[in-house]
Short mmCIF file of C-alpha atoms and ligand atoms in Angstrom, two decimals:
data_model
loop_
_atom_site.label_atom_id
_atom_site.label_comp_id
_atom_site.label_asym_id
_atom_site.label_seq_id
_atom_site.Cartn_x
_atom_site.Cartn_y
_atom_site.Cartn_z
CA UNK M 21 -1.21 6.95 29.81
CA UNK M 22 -1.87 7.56 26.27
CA UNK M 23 -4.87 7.17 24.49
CA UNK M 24 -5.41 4.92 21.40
CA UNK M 25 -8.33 4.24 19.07
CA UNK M 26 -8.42 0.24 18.75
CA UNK M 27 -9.53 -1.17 15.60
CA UNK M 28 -11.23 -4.67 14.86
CA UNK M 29 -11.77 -6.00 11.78
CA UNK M 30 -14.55 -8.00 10.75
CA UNK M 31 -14.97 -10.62 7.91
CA UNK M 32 -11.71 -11.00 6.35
CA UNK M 33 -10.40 -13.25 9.55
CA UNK M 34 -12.08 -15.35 7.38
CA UNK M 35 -9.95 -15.24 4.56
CA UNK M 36 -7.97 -18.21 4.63
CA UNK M 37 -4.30 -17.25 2.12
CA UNK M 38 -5.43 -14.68 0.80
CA UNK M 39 -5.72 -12.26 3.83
CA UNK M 40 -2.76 -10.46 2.81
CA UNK M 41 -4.37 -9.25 -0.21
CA UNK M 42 -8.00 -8.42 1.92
CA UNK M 43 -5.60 -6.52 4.29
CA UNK M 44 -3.81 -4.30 2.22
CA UNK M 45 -6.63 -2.99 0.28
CA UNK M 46 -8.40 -2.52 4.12
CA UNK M 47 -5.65 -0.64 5.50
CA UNK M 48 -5.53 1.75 1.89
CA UNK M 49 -8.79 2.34 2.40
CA UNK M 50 -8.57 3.29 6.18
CA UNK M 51 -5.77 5.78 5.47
CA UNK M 52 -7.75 6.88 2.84
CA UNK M 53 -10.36 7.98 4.69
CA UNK M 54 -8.12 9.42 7.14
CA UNK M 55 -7.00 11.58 4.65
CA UNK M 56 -5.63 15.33 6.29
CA UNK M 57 -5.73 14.10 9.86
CA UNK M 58 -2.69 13.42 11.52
CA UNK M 59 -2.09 10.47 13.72
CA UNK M 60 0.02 7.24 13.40
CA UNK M 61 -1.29 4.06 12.65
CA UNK M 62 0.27 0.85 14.52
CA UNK M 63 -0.45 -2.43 12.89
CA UNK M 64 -0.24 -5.75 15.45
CA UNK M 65 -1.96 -8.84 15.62
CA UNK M 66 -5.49 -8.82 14.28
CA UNK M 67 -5.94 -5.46 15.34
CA UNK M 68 -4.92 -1.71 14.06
CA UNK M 69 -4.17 1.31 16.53
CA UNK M 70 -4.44 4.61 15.80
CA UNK M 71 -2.19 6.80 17.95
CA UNK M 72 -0.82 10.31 18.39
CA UNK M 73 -4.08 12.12 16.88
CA UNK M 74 -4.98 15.28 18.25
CA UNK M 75 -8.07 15.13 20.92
CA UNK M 76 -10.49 17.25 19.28
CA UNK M 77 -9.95 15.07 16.23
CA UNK M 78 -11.06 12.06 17.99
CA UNK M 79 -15.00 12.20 17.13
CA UNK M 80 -14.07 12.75 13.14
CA UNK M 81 -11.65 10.02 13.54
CA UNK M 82 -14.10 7.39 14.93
CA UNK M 83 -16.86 8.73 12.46
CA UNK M 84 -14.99 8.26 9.45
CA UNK M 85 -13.51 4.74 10.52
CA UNK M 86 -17.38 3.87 11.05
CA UNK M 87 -17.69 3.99 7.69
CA UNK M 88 -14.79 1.75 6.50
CA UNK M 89 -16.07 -1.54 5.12
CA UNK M 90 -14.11 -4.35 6.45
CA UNK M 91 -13.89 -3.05 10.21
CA UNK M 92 -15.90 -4.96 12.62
CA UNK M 93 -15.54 -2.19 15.64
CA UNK M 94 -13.42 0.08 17.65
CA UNK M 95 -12.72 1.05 20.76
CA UNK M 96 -11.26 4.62 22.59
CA UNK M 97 -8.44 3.05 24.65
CA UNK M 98 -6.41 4.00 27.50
CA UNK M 99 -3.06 2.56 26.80
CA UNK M 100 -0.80 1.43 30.22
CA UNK M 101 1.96 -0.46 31.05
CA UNK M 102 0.88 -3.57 32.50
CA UNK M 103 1.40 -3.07 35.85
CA UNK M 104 -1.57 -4.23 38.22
CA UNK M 105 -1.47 -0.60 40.25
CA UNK M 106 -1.75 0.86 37.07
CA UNK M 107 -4.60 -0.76 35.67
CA UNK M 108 -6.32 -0.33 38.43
CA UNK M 109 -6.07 3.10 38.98
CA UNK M 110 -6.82 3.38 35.03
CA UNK M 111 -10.04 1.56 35.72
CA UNK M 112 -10.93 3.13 38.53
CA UNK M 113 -11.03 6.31 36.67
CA UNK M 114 -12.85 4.79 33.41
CA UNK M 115 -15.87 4.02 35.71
CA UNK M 116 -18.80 5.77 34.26
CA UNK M 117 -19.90 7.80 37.01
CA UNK M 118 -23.70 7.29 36.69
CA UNK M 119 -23.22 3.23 36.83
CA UNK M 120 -24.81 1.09 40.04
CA UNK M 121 -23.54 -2.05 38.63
CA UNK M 122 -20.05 -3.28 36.78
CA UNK M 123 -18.21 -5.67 35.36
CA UNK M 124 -14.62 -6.12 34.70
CA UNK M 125 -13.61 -8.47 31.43
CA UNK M 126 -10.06 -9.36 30.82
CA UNK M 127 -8.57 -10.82 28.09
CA UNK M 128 -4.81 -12.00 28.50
CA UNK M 129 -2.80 -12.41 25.78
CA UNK M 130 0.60 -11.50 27.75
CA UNK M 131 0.65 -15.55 29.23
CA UNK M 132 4.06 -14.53 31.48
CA UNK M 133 1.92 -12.72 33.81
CA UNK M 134 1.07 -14.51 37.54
CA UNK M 135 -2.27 -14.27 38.16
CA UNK M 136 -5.04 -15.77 35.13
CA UNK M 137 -7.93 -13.30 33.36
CA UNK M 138 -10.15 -14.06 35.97
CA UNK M 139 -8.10 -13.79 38.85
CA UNK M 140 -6.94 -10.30 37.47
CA UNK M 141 -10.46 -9.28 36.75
CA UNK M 142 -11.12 -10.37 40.35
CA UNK M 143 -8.46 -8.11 41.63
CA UNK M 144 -9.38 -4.81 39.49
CA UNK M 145 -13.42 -5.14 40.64
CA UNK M 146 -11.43 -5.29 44.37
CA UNK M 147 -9.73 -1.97 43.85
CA UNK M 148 -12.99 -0.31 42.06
CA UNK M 149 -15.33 -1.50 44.90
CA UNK M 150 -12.47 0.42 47.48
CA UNK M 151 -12.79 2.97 45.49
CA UNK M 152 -16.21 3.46 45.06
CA UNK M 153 -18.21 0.97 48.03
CA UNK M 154 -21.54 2.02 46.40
CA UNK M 155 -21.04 -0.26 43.20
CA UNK M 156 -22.06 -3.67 42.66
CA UNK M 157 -20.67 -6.23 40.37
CA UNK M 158 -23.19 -8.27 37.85
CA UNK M 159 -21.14 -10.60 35.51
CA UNK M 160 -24.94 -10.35 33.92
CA UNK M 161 -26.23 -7.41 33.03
CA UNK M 162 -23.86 -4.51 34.31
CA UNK M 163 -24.75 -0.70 33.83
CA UNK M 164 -21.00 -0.39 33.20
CA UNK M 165 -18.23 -3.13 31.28
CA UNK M 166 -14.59 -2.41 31.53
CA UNK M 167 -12.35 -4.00 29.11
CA UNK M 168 -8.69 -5.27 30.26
CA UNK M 169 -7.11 -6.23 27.33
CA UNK M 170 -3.32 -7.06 27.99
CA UNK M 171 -1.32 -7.57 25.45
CA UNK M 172 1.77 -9.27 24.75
CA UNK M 173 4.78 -6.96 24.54
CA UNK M 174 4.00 -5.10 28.05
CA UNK M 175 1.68 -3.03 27.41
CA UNK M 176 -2.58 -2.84 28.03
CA UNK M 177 -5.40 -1.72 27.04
CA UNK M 178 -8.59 -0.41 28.70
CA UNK M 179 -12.38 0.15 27.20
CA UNK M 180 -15.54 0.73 28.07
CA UNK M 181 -17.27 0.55 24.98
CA UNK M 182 -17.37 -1.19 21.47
CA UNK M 183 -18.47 1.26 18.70
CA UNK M 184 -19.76 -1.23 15.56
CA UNK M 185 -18.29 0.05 12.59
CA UNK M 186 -20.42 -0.67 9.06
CA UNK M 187 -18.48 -4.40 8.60
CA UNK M 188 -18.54 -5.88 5.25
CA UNK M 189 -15.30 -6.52 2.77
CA UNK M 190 -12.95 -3.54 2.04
CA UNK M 191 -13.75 -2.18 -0.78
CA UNK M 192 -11.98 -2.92 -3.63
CA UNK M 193 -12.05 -6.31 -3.32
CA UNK M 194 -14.98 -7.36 -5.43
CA UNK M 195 -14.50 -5.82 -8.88
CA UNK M 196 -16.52 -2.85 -10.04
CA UNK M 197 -20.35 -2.46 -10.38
CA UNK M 198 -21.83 0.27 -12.41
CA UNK M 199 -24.57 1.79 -9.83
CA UNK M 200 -28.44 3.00 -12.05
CA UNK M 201 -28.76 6.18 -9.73
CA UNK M 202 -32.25 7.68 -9.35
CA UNK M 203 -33.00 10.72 -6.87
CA UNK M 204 -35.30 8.04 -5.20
CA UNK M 205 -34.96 5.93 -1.81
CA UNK M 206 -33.91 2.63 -3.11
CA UNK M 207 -30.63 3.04 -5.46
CA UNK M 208 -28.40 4.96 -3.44
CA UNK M 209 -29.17 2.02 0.02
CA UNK M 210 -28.51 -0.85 -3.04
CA UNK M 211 -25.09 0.96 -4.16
CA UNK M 212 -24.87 1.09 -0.47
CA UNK M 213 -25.04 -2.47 0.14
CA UNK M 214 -22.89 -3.37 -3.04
CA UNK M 215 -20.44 -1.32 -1.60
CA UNK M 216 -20.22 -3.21 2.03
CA UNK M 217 -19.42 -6.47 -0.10
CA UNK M 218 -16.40 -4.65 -1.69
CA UNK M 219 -17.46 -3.16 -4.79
CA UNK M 220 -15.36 -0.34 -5.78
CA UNK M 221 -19.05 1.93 -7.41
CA UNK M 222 -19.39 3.86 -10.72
CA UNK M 223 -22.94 5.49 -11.16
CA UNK M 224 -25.12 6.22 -13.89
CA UNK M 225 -28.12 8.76 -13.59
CA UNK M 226 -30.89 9.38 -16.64
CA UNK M 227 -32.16 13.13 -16.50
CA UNK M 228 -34.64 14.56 -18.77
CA UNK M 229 -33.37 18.01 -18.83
CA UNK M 230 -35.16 20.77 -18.90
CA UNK M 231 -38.27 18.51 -17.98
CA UNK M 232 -36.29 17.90 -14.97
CA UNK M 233 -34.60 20.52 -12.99
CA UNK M 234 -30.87 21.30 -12.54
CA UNK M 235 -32.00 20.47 -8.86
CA UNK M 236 -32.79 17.07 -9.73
CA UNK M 237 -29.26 16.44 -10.80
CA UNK M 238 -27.65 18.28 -8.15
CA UNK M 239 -29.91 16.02 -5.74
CA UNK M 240 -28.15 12.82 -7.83
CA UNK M 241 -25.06 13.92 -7.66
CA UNK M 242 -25.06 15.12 -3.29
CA UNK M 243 -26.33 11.23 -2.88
CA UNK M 244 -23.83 10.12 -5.20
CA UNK M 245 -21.30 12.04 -2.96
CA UNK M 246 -22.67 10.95 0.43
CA UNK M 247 -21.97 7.59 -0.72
CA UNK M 248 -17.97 8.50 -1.23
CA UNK M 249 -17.98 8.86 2.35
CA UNK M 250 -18.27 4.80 2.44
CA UNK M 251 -16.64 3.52 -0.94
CA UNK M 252 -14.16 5.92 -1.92
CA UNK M 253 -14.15 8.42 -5.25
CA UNK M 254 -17.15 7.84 -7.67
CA UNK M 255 -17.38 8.42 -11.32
CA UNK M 256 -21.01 9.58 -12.07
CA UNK M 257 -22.20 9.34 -15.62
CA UNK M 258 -24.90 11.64 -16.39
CA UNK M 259 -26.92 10.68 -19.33
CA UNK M 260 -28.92 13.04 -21.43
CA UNK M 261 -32.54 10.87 -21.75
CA UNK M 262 -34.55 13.75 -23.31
CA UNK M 263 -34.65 12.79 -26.21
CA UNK M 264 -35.20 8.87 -26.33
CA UNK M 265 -38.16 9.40 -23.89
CA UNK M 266 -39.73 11.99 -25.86
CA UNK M 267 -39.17 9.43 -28.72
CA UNK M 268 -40.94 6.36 -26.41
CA UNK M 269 -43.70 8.70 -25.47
CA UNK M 270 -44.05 9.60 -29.42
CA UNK M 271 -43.88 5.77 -30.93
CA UNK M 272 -44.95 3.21 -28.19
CA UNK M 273 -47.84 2.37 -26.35
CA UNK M 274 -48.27 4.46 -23.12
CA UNK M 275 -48.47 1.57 -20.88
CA UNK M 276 -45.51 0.24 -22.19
CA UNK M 277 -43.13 3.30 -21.67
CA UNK M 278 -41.76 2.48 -18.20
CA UNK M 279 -41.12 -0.88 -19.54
CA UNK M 280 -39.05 -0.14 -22.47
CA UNK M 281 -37.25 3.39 -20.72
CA UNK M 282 -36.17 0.71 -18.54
CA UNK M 283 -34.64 -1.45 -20.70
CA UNK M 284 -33.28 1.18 -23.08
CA UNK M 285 -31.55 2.65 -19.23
CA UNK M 286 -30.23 -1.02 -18.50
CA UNK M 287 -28.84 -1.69 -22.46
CA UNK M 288 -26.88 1.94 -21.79
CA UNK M 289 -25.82 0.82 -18.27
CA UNK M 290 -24.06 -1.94 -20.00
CA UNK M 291 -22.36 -0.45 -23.02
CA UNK M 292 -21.04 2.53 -20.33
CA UNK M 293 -20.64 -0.44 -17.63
CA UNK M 294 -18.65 -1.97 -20.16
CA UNK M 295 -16.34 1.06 -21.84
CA UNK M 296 -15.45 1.53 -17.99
CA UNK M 297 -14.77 -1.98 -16.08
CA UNK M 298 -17.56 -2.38 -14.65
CA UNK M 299 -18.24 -6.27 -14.00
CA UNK M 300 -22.19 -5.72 -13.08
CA UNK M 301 -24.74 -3.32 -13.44
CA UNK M 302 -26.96 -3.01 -9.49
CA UNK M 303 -30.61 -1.28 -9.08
CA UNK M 304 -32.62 -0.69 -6.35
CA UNK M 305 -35.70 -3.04 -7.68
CA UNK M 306 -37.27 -4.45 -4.63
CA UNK M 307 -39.85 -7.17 -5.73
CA UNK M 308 -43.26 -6.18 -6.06
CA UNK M 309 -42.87 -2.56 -4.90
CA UNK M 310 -44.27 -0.90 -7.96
CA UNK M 311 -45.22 -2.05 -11.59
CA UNK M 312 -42.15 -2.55 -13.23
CA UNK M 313 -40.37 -4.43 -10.34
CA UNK M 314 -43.15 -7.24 -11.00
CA UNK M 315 -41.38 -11.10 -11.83
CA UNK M 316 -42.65 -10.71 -15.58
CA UNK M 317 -41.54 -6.41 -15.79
CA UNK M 318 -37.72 -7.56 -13.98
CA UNK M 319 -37.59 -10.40 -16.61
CA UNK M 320 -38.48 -7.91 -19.86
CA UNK M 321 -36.12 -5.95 -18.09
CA UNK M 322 -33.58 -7.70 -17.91
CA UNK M 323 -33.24 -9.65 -21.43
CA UNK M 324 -32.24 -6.15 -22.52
CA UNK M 325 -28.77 -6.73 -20.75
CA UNK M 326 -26.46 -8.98 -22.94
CA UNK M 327 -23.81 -9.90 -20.52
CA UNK M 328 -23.18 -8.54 -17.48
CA UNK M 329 -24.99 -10.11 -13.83
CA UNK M 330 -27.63 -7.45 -12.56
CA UNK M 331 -27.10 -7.08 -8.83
CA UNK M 332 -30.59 -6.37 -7.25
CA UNK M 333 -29.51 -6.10 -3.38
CA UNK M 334 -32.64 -4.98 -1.96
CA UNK M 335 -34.84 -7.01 -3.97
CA UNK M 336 -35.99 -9.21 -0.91
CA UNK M 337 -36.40 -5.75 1.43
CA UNK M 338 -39.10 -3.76 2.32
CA UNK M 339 -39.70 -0.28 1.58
CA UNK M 340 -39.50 0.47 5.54
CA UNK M 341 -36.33 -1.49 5.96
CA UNK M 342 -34.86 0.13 2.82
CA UNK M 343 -36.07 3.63 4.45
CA UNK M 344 -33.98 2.62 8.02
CA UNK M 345 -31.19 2.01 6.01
CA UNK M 346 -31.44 5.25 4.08
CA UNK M 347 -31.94 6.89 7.63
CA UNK M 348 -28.53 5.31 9.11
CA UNK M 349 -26.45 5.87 5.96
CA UNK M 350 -27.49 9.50 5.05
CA UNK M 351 -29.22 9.18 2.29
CA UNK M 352 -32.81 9.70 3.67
CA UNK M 353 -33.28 13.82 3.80
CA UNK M 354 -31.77 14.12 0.22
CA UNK M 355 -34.08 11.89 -1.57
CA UNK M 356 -36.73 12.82 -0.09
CA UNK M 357 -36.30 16.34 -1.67
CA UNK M 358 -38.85 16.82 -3.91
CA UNK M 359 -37.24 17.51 -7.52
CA UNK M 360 -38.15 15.08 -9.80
CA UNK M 361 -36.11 12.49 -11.90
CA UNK M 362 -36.82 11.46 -15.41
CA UNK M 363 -38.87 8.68 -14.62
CA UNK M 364 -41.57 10.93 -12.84
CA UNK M 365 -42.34 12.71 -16.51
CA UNK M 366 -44.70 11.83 -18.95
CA UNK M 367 -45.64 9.36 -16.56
CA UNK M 368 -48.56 6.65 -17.52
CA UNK M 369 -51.73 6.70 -15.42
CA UNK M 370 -51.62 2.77 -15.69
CA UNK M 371 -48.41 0.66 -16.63
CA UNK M 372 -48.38 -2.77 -17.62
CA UNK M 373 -47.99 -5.62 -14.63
CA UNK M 374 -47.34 -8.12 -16.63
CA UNK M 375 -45.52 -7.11 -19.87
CA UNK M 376 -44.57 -9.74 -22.48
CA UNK M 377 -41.62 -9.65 -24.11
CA UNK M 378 -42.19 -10.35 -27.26
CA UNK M 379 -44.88 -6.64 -27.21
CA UNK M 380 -41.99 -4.92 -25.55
CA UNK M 381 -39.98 -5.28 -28.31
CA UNK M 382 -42.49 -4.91 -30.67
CA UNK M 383 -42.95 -1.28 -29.15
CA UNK M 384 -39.83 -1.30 -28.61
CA UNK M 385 -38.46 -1.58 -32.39
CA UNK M 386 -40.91 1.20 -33.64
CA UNK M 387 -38.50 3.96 -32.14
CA UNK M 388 -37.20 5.27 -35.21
CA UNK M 389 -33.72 6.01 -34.88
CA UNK M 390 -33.37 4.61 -31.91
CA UNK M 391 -30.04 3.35 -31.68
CA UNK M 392 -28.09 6.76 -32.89
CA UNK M 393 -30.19 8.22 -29.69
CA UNK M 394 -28.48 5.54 -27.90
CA UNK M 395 -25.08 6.37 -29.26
CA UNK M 396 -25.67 10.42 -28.56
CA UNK M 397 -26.90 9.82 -25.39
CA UNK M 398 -23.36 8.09 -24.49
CA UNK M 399 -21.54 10.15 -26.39
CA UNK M 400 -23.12 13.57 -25.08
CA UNK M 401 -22.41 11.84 -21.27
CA UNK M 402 -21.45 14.60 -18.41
CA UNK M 403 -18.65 12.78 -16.40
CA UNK M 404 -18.24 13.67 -12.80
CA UNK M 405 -15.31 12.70 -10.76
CA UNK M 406 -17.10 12.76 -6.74
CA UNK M 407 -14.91 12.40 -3.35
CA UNK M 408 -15.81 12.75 -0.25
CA UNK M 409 -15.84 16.01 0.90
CA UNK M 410 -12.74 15.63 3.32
CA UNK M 411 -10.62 14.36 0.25
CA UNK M 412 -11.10 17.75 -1.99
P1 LIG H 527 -35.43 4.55 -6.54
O1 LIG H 527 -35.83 4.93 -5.19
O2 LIG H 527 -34.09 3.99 -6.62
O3 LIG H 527 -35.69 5.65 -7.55
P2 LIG H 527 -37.90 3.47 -7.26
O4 LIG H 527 -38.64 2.74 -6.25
O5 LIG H 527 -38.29 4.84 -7.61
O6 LIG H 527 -36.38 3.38 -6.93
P3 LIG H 527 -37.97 2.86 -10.00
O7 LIG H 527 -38.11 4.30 -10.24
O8 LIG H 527 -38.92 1.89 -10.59
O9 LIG H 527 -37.91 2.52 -8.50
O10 LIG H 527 -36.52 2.44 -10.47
C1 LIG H 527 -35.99 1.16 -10.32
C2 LIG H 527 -34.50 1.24 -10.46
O11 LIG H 527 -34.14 1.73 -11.75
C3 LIG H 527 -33.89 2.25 -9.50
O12 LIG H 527 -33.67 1.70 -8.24
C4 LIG H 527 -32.64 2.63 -10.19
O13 LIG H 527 -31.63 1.64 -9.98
C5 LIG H 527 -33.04 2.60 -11.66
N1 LIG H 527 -33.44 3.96 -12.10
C6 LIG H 527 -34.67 4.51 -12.11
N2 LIG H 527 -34.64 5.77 -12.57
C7 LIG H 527 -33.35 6.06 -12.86
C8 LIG H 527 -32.67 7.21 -13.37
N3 LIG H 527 -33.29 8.32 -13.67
N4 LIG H 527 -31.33 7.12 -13.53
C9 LIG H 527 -30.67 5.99 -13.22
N5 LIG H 527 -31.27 4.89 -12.74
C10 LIG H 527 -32.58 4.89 -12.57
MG1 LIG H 528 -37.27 6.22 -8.91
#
């Protein structure tokens, strides 16, 4: 017996001609994150094995495969000969020894064989219930499933469980999106989720050094590398904001500043989205969840972006389901650290709700000097090349 780590993938059965393509990029990405292990991987119909890995490698292997977008779920395999004594006695010894009840589900690709799924199925639970007369089969709700899967070419393979991976298209597949990066909740679960439908992710993050500690950036650039772990290496821009929000503070109306640091961060986000092949520009705005993520604040917003589509993934999420997510990816215990990011100082007691756009550029426009700020700030960008930690 040898032991195998099946692989299903998820979405890209879908892909009708163009699966080759969806494929290729899949499989670079799961060697990718496979990166320093050593095992073999076995491509055969709609499924991938990984083989010959050492044992105590197995958990890392499964975790990092968890995290490859594209694979629907895997499975720790015992891999037989299909012979009926031997997939019995494999299956007698895959019963989890706490179980009362079982089931035994075959799938049979290998059509030479005499008996049909059921009738081997039938056969196996025979031999388990010798083996163990204390058991009791429910086709229903078993304690325990084992999985027969025989394949063609002689040879089997037998489960218990199905481990989901994070599904989704491989990334790679859908272009590049240029990530707005706060220290908060939201942005790292939306570059998340822009990530699961195949974007390849750049990220740009706003500090207000020394207003805002070298913590603060340090806290950016850990979630920035926690996300590696799911789309691959990502280039983090860090933009110097100092000085154009001491200048907003100075010229425009307080209860305008969020307002037009927002659109002065989403006109950079372009031009740096744009120097770099970036295709969109994604935030973690959630409707309604504070002032400026009102209709009327997104819409000022956003007619400071010229070209490029603003992906807004968690728009229609709540806070709590955008705090599960943050939980299940990793991204919860470092943004809740404390240190704050730019947007935190100088911070109005009241913000507009309902901003017009024709004030916000009014306020906007009486920033002297605005644009060679806006050039600095680009120019003066710190550019950090992040992997996952496995990968350095
Ligand atoms: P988050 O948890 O992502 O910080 P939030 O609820 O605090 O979100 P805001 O602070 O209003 O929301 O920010 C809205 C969006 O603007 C963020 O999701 C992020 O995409 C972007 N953003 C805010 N601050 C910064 C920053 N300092 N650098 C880069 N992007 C930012
Ligand atoms: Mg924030």
């Amino acid at each position: 017996m040898q032991e195998t780590i099946l692989v299903r993938y998820g979405e890209i059965f879908l892909k009708g001609r163009n699966k080759g393509y969806f494929e290729s990029v899949l499989i670079s990405n799961i060697k990718r994150a496979l990166h320093g292990l050593r095992y073999t991987f076995v491509r055969t119909q709609n499924r991938y094995h990984i083989e010959d890995y050492d044992a105590f490698d197995r958990d890392e292997i499964v975790g990092r495969l968890q995290k490859v977008f594209g694979l629907h779920s895997l499975s720790v395999a015992a891999k037989v000969a299909t012979d009926y004594d031997l997939l019995a006695q494999t299956v007698v010894e895959r019963m989890p020894a706490d179980a009362k009840t079982f089931r035994i589900t075959v799938n049979r690709a290998d059509k030479r064989l005499d008996k049909n799924s059921t009738q081997i199925a039938a056969m196996l639970g025979g031999k388990v219930l010798e083996a163990y007369p204390q058991l009791r089969v429910d086709l229903h709700r078993p304690q325990a499933e084992i999985m027969v899967d025989i394949r063609e070419r002689g040879y089997s393979y037998v489960f218990c469980d199905k481990i989901l991976c994070a599904q989704g298209m491989p990334v790679g597949t859908s272009g590049k999106g240029m990530l707005l990066l706060s220290g908060g909740f939201d942005s790292p679960v939306a570059g998340y989720r822009m990530a699961r439908r195949g974007m390849s992710i750049s990220a740009i993050h706003y500090h207000s050094y020394p207003h805002t500690s070298e913590q603060a950036k340090q806290k950016v650039v850990d979630l920035a590398r926690t996300l590696t772990d799911y789309c691959g290496e990502i280039t983090l821009y860090a933009i110097p904001f100092t000085q154009i929000q001491e200048a907003i503070h100075r010229y425009c109306r307080a209860d305008f500043m969020i307002t037009i640091m927002r659109r002065i961060m989403v006109e950079i986000a372009e031009r740096v989205a744009k120097q770099h092949d970036c295709g969109a520009l994604i935030t973690g705005e959630s409707l309604g969840q504070v002032a400026s993520q009102t209709m009327q604040s997104i819409t000022v917003t956003n007619q400071a972006v010229r070209d490029l589509p603003v992906f807004r993934p968690l728009i229609g999420m709540d806070k709590t389901e955008i705090m599960e997510t943050a939980q299940q990816i990793g991204t919860y215990a470092l943004s809740e650290l404390p240190y704050q990011d730019c947007c935190t100082v100088f911070l109005p007691k009241n913000p507009v709700i309902k901003p017009s756009l024709e004030t916000a550029c009014k306020e906007q426009e009486k920033i002297e000097g605005l644009a060679e700020m806006i050039d600095a700030a680009i120019r003066d960008a710190e550019i950090l090349t992040l992997r996952p930690r496995y990968a350095e």
